[in-house]
mmCIF file of C-alpha atoms in Angstrom:
data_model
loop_
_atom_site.group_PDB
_atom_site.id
_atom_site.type_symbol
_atom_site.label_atom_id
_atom_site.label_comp_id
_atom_site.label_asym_id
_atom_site.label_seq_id
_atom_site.Cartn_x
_atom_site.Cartn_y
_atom_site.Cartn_z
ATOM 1 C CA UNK A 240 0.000 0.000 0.000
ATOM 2 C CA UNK A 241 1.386 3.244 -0.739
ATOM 3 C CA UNK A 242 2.449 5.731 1.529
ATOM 4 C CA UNK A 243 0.998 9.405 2.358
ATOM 5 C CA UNK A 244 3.113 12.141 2.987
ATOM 6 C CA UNK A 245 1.691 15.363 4.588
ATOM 7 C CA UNK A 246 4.330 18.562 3.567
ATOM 8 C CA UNK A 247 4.179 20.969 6.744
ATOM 9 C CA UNK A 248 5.767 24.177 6.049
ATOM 10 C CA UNK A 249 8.033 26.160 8.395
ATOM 11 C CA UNK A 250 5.609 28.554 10.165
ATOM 12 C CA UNK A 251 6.929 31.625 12.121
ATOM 13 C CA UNK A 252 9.820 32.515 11.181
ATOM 14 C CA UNK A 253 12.084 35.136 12.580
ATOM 15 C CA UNK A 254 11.253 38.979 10.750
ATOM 16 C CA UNK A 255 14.068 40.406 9.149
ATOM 17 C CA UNK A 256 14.860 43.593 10.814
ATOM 18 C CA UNK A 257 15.012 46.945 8.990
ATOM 19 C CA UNK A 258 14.841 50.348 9.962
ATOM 20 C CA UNK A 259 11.984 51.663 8.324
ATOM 21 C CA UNK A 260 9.867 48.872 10.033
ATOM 22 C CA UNK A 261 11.561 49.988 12.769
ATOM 23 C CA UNK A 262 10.013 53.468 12.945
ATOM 24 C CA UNK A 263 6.899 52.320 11.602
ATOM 25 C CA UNK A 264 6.721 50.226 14.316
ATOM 26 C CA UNK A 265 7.698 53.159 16.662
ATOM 27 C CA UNK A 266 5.031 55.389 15.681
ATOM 28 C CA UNK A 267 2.393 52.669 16.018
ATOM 29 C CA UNK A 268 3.699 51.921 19.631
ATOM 30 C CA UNK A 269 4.281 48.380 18.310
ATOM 31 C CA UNK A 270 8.166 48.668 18.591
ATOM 32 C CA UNK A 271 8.936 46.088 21.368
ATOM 33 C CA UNK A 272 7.027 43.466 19.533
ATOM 34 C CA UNK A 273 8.231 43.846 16.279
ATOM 35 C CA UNK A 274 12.024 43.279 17.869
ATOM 36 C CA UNK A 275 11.043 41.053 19.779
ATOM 37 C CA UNK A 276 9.790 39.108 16.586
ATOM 38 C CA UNK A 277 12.599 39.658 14.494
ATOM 39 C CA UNK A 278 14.943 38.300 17.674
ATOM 40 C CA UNK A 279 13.014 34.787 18.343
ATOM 41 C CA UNK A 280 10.844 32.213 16.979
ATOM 42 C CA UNK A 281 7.621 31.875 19.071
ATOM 43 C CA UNK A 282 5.709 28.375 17.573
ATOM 44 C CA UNK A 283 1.778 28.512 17.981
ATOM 45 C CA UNK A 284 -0.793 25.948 17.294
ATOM 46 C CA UNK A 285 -2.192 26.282 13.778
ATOM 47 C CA UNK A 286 -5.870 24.729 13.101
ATOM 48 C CA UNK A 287 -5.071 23.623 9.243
ATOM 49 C CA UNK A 288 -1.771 21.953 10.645
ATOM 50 C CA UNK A 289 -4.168 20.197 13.782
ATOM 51 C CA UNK A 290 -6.085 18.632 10.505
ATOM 52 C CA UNK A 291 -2.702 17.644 9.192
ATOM 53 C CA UNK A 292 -1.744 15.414 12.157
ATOM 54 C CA UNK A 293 -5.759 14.330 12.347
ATOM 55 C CA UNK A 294 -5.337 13.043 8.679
ATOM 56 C CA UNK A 295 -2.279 11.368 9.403
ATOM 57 C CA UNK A 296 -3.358 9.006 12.613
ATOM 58 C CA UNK A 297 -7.214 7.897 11.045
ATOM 59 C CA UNK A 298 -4.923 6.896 7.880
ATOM 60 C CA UNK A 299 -2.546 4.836 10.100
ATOM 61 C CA UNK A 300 -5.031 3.743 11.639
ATOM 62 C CA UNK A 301 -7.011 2.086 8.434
ATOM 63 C CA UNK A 302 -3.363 0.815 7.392
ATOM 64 C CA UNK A 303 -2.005 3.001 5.506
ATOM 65 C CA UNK A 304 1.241 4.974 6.283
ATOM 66 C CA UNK A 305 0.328 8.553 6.454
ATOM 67 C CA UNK A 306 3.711 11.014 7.906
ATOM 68 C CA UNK A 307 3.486 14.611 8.654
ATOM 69 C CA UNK A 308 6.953 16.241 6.976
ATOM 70 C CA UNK A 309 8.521 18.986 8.284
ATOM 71 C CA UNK A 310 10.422 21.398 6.304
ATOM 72 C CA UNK A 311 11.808 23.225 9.126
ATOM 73 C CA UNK A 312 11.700 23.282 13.203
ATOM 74 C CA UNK A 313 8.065 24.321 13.349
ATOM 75 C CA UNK A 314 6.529 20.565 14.129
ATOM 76 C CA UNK A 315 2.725 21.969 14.866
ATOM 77 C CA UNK A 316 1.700 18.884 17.196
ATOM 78 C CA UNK A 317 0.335 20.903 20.061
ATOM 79 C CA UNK A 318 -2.176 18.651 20.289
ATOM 80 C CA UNK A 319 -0.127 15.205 21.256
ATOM 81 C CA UNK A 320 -1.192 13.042 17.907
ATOM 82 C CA UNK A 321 0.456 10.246 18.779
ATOM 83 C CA UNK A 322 2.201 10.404 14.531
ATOM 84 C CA UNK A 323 5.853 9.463 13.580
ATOM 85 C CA UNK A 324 7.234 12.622 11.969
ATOM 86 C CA UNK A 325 9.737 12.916 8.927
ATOM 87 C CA UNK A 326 12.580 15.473 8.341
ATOM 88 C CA UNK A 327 12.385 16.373 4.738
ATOM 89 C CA UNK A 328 15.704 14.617 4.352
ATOM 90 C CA UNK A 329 13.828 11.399 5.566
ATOM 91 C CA UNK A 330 11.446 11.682 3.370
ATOM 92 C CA UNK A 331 13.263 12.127 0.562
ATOM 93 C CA UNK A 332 15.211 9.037 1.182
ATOM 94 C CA UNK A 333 11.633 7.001 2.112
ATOM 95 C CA UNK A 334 9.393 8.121 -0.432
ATOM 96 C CA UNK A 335 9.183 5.919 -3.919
ATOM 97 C CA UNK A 336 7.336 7.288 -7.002
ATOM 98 C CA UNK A 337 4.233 5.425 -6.526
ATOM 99 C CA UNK A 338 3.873 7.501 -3.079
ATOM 100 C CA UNK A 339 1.695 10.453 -2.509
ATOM 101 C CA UNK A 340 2.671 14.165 -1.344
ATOM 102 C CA UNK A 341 -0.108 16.262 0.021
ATOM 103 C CA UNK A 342 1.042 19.998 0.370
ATOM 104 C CA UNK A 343 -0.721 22.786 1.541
ATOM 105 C CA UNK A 344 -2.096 26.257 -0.267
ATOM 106 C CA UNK A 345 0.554 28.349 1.825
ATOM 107 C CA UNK A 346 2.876 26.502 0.140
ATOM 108 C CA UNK A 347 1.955 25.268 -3.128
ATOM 109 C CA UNK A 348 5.473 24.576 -4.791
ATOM 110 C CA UNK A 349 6.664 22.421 -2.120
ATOM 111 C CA UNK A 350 4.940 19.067 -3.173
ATOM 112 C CA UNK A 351 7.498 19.524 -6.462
ATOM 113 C CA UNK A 352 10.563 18.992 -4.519
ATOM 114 C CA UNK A 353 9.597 14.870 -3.706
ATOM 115 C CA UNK A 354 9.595 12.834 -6.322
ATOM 116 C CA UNK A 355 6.158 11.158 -5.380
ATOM 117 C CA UNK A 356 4.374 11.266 -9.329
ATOM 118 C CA UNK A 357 0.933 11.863 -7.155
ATOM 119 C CA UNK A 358 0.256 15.263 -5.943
ATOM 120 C CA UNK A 359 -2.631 16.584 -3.743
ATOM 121 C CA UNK A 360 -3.118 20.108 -3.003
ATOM 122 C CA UNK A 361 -4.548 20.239 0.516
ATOM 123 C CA UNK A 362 -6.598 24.057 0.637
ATOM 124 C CA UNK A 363 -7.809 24.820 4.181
ATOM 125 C CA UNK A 364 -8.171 28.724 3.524
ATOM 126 C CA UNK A 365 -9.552 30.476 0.964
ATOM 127 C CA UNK A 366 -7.445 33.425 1.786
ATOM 128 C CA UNK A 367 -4.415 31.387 0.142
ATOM 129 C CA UNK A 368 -5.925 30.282 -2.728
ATOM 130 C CA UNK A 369 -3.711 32.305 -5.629
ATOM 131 C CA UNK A 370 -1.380 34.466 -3.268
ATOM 132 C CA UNK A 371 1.431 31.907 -2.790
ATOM 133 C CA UNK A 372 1.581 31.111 -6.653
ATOM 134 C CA UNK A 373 3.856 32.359 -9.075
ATOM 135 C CA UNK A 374 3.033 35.553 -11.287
ATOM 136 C CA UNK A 375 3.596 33.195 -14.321
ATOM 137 C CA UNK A 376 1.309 30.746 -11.992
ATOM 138 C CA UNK A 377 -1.364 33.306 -11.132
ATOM 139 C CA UNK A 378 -3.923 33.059 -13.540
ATOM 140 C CA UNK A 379 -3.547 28.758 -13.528
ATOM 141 C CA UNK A 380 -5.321 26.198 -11.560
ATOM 142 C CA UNK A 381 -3.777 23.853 -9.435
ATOM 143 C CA UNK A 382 -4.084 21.146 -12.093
ATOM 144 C CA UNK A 383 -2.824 23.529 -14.502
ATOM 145 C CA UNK A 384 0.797 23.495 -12.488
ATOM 146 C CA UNK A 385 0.813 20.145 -11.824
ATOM 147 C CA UNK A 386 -1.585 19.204 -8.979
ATOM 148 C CA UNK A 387 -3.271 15.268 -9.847
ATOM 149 C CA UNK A 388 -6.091 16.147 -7.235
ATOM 150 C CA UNK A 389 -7.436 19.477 -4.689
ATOM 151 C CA UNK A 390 -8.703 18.203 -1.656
ATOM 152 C CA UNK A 391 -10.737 20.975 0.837
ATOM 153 C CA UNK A 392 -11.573 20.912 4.035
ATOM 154 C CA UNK A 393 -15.496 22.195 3.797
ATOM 155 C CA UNK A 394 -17.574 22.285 0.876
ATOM 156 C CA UNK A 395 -17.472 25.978 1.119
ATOM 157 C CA UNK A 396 -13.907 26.159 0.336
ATOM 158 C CA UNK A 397 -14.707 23.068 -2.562
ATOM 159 C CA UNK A 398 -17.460 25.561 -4.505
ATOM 160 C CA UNK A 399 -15.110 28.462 -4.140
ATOM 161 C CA UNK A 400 -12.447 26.611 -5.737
ATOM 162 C CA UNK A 401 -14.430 24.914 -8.796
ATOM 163 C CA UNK A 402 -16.337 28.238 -9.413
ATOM 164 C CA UNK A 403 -12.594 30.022 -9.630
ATOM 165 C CA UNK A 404 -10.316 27.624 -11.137
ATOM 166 C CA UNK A 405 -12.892 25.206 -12.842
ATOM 167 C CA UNK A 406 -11.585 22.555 -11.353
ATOM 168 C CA UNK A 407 -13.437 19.325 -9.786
ATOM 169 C CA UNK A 408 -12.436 19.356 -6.039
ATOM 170 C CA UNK A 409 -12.650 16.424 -3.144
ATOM 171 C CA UNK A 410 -14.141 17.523 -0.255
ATOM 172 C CA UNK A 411 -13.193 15.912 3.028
ATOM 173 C CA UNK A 412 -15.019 18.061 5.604
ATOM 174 C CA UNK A 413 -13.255 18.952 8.775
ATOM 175 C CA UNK A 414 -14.482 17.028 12.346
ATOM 176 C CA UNK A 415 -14.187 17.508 16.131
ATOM 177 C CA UNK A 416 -13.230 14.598 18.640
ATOM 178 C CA UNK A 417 -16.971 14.530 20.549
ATOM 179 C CA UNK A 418 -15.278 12.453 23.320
ATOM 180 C CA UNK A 419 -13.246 15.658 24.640
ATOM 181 C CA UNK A 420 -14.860 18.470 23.099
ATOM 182 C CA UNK A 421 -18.135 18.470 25.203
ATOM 183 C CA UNK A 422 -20.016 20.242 27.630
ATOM 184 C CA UNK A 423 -18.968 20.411 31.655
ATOM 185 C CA UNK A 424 -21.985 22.699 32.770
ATOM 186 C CA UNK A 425 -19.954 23.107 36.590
ATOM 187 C CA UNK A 426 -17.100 24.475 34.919
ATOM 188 C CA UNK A 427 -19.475 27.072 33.405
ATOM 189 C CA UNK A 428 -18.883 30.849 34.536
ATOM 190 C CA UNK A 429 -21.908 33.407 34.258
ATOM 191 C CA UNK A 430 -20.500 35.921 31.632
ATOM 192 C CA UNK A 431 -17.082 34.726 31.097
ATOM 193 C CA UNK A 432 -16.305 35.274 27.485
ATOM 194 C CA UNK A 433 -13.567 33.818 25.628
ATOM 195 C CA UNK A 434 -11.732 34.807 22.573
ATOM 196 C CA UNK A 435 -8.374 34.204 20.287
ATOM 197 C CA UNK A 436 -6.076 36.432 19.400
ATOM 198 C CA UNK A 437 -4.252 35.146 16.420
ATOM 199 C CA UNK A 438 -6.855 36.305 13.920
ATOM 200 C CA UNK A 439 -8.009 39.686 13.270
ATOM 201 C CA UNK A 440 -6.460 41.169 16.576
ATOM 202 C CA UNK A 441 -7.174 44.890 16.016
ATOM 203 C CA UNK A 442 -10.840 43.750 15.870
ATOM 204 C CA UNK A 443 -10.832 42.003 18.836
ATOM 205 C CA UNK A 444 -8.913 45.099 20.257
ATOM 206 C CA UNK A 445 -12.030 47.371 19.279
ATOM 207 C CA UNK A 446 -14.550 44.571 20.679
ATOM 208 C CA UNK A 447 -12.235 44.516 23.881
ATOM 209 C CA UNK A 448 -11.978 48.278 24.478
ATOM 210 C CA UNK A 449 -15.733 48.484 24.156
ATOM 211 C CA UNK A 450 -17.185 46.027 26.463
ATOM 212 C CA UNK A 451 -14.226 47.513 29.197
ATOM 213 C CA UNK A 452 -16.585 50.116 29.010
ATOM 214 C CA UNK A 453 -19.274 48.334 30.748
ATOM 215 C CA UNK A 454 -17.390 46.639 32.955
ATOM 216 C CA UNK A 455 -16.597 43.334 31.234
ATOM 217 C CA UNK A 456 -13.383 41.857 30.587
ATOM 218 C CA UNK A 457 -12.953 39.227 27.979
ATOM 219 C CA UNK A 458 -10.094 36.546 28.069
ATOM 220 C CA UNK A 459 -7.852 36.395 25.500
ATOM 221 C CA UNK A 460 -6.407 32.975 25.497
ATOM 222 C CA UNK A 461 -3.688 31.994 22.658
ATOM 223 C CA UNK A 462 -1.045 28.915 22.011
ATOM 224 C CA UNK A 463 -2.646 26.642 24.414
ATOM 225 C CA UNK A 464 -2.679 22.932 23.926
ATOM 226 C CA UNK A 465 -5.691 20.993 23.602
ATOM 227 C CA UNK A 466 -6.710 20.226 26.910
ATOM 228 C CA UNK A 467 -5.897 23.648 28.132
ATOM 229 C CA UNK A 468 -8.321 24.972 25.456
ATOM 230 C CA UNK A 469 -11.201 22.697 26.151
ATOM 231 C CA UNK A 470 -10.904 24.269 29.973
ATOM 232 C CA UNK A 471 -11.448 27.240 28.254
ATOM 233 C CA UNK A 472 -13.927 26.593 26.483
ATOM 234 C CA UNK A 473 -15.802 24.587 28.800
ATOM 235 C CA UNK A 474 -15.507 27.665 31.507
ATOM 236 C CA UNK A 475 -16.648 29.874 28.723
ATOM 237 C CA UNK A 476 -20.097 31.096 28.827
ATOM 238 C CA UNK A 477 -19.856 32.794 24.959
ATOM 239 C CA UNK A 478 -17.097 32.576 22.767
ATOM 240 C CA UNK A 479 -16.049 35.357 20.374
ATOM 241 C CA UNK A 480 -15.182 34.091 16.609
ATOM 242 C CA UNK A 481 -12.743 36.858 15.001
ATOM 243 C CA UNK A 482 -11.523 34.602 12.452
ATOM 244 C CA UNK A 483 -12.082 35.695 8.556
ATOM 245 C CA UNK A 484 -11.806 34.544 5.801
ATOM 246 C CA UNK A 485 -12.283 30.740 7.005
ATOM 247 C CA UNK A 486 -11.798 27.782 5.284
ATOM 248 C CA UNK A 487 -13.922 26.031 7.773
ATOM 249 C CA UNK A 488 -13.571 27.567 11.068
ATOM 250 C CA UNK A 489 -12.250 24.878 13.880
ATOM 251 C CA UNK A 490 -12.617 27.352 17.614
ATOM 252 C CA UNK A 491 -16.631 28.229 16.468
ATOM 253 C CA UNK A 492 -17.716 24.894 16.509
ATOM 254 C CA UNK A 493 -15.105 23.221 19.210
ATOM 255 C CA UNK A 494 -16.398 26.321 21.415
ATOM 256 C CA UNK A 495 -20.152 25.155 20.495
ATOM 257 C CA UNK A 496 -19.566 21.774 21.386
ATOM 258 C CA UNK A 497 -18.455 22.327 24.971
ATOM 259 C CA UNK A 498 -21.309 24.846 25.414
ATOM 260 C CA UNK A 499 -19.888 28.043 24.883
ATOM 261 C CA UNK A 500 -22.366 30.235 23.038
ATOM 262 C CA UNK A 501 -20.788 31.894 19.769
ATOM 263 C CA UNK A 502 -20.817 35.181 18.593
ATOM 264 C CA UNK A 503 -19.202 37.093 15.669
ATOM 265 C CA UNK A 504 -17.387 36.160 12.233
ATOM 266 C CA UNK A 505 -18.028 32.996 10.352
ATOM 267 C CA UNK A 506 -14.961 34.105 7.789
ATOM 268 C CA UNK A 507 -17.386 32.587 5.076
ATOM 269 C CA UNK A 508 -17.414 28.539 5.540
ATOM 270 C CA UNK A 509 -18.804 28.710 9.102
ATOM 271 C CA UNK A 510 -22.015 29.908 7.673
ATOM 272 C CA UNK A 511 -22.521 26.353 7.212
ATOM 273 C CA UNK A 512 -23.021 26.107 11.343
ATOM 274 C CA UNK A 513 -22.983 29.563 12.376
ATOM 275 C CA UNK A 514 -26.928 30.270 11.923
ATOM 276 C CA UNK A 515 -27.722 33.730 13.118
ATOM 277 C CA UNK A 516 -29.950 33.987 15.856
ATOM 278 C CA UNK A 517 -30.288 29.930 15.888
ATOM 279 C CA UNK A 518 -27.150 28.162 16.722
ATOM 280 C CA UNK A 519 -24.923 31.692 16.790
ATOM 281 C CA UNK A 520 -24.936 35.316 17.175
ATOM 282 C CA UNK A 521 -23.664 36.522 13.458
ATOM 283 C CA UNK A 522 -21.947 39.665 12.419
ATOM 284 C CA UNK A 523 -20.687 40.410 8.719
ATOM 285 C CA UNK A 524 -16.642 39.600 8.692
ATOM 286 C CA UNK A 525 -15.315 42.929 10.217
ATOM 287 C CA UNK A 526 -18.070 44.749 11.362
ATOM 288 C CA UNK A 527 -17.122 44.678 15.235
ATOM 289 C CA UNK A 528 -20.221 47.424 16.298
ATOM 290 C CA UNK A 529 -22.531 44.530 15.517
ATOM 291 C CA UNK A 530 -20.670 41.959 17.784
ATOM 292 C CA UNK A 531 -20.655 44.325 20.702
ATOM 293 C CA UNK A 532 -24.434 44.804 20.377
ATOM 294 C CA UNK A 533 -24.729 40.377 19.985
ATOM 295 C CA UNK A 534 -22.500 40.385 23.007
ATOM 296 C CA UNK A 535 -24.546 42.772 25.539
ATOM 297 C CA UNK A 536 -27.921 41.816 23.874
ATOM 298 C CA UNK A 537 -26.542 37.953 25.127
ATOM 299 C CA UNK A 538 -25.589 39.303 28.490
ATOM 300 C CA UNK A 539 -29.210 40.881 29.021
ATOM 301 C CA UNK A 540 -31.183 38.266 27.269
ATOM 302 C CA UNK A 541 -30.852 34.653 29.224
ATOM 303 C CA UNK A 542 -33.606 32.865 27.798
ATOM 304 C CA UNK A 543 -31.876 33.612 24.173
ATOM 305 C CA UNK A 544 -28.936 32.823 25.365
ATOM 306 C CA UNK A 545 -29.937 29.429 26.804
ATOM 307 C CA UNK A 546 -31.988 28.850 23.595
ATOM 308 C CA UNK A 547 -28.494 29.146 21.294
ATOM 309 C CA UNK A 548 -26.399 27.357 23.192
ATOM 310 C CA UNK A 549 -29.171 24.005 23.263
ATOM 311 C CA UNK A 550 -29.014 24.841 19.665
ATOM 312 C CA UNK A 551 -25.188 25.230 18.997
ATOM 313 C CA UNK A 552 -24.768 21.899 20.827
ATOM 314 C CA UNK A 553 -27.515 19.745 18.658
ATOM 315 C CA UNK A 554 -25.218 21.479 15.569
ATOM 316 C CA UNK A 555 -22.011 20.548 16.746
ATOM 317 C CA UNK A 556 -22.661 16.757 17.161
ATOM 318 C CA UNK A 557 -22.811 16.538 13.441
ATOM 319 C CA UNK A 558 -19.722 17.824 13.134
ATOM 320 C CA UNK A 559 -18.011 14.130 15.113
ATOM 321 C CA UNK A 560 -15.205 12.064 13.634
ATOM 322 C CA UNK A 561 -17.076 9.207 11.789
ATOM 323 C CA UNK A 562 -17.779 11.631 8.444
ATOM 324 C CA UNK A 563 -14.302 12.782 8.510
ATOM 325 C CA UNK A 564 -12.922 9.499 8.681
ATOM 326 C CA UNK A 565 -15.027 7.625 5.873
ATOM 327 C CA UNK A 566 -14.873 10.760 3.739
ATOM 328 C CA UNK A 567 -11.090 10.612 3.953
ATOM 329 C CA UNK A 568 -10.627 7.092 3.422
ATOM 330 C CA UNK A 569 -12.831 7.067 0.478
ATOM 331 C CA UNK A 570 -10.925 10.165 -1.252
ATOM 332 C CA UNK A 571 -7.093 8.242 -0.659
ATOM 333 C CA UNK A 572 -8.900 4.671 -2.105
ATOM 334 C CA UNK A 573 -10.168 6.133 -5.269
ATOM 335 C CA UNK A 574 -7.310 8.266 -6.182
ATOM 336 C CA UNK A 575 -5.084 4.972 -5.888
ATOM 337 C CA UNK A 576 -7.524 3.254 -7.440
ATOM 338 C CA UNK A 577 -7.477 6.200 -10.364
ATOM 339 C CA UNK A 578 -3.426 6.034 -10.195
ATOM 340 C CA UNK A 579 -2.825 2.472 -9.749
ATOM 341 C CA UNK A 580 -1.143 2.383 -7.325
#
């Protein structure tokens, strides 16, 4: 059976100082951080990277050999996966031509330097769908530059693709671990609201500064592991989604599932479970007055409230494993089927 082999690419990497930035930096009172970013390497969790390693073990797991790569020090696995890693070096001296290299959209060229014959383009994010190609490459599809199959992670992200590239696209839609993502109602605290900062942090700044204003804080929480999140979320009375664009949106629906009640962004593919004033609280991508007004309208209405979160939970437990698994299996069968091999 041939083996899979999952390209991760070498995430946060050091800035390269200049002096311009520098005073840029200065003016925006951002100074300290920005040398602080071009002196170290700080490694944080990334959700398309969490599907990665997910991939990986259900593959093992139905016999195949599925390795995450890593093309630098940035290894991802915040999450303990229990997967055997590869240095690109290994791979290079593992993988055979009937193999299979699966690279991502943020970095589309790397799948070229393995000699597997079968490429997969892995696209988690719509916001990388062209901007890592080429300028020759920027007007081509995937399959145009050498990509056998596109796989997505939402069918979102699958009818944005074929509409722009006309391309047919797999979709293997993304799935939460019910067994630890779930509701712990005595860990629950009245009005505690939760919220990442990775995405869109100058919104979340504005959404910050006003609710300060009447008197409540919200806890920023970033490059926790899994368990430490799932405290979170479980202590979480309403979670705050900042993320957009999405190519599925992972904290909306892990924060639904252990009965946090969402508000804000659904960065496009988390319409699919984000349903406004149903199983969410929704706000166009970047409009930040809205969210304030979900967020105190929340905090003075209980019975809605109460109503959203029963809701959010019925969504999120059709968002388990089992699809994910059979959806994934059944993509990696036919395309050796298609390849023989």
């Amino acid at each position: 059976m041939n083996h899979i082999y999952y390209v991760i690419p070498d995430l946060f990497q050091k800035e390269r100082f200049s002096f311009r930035s520098a005073v840029r930096h200065l003016k925006r009172r951002r100074l300290f951080n920005y040398i602080r970013r071009c002196l170290f390497r700080k490694f944080k969790p990334v959700g398309g990277v969490k599907v990665i390693y997910q991939h990986c073990l259900m593959l093992n797991k139905a016999g195949y050999r599925a390795y995450p790569v890593l093309m630098g020090k940035y290894h991802g696995n915040f999450f303990g996966f229990d997967v055997p890693t590869l240095s690109y070096q290994e791979a290079l001296e593992k993988m055979g031509m009937d193999d299979i290299v699966v690279a991502t959209e943020f970095a589309p060229y790397q799948a070229f330097l393995f000699p597997a014959q079968t490429k997969v383009l892995f696209l988690q994010n719509l916001v990388g769908l062209r901007r890592w190609l080429k300028v020759d490459d920027k007007e081509k599809s995937y399959k145009d530059i050498g990509y056998d199959e596109v796989m997505t992670c939402s069918q979102f992200c699958s009818d944005y693709v074929e509409k722009d590239m006309g391309i047919a696209v797999n979709t293997v839609t993304n799935g939460i671990d019910l067994t630890v993502f779930l509701p712990q109602a005595e860990s629950r605290i009245e009005r505690r609201i939760l919220a990442m900062s990775r995405k869109n942090p100058h919104d979340l700044a504005i959404i910050q500064k006003a609710m300060r204003e009447y008197g409540i804080d919200i806890n920023v929480v970033d490059g926790l592991t899994q368990d430490e999140l799932i405290k979170e979320y479980q202590a979480a009375d309403i979670f705050i989604a900042t993320g957009y664009p999405e190519g599925f949106s992972l904290p909306p629906i892990e924060a639904m599932a252990c009965g946090a009640v969402v508000v804000g962004f659904t960065g496009g593919a988390g319409r699919e479970f984000m349903i406004h004033r149903e199983t969410a609280l929704v706000a166009e991508d970047g409009d930040t007055d809205t969210v304030i007004e979900h967020l105190l309208t929340l905090i003075n209405d209980s019975p809605l409230k109460e109503r959203i979160r029963t809701e959010g939970l019925k969504k999120a437990s059709e968002y388990g494993l089992d699809d994910l698994q059979t959806n994934l299996i059944a993509f990696y069968k036919k395309l050796s089927e298609n390849n023989n091999i």
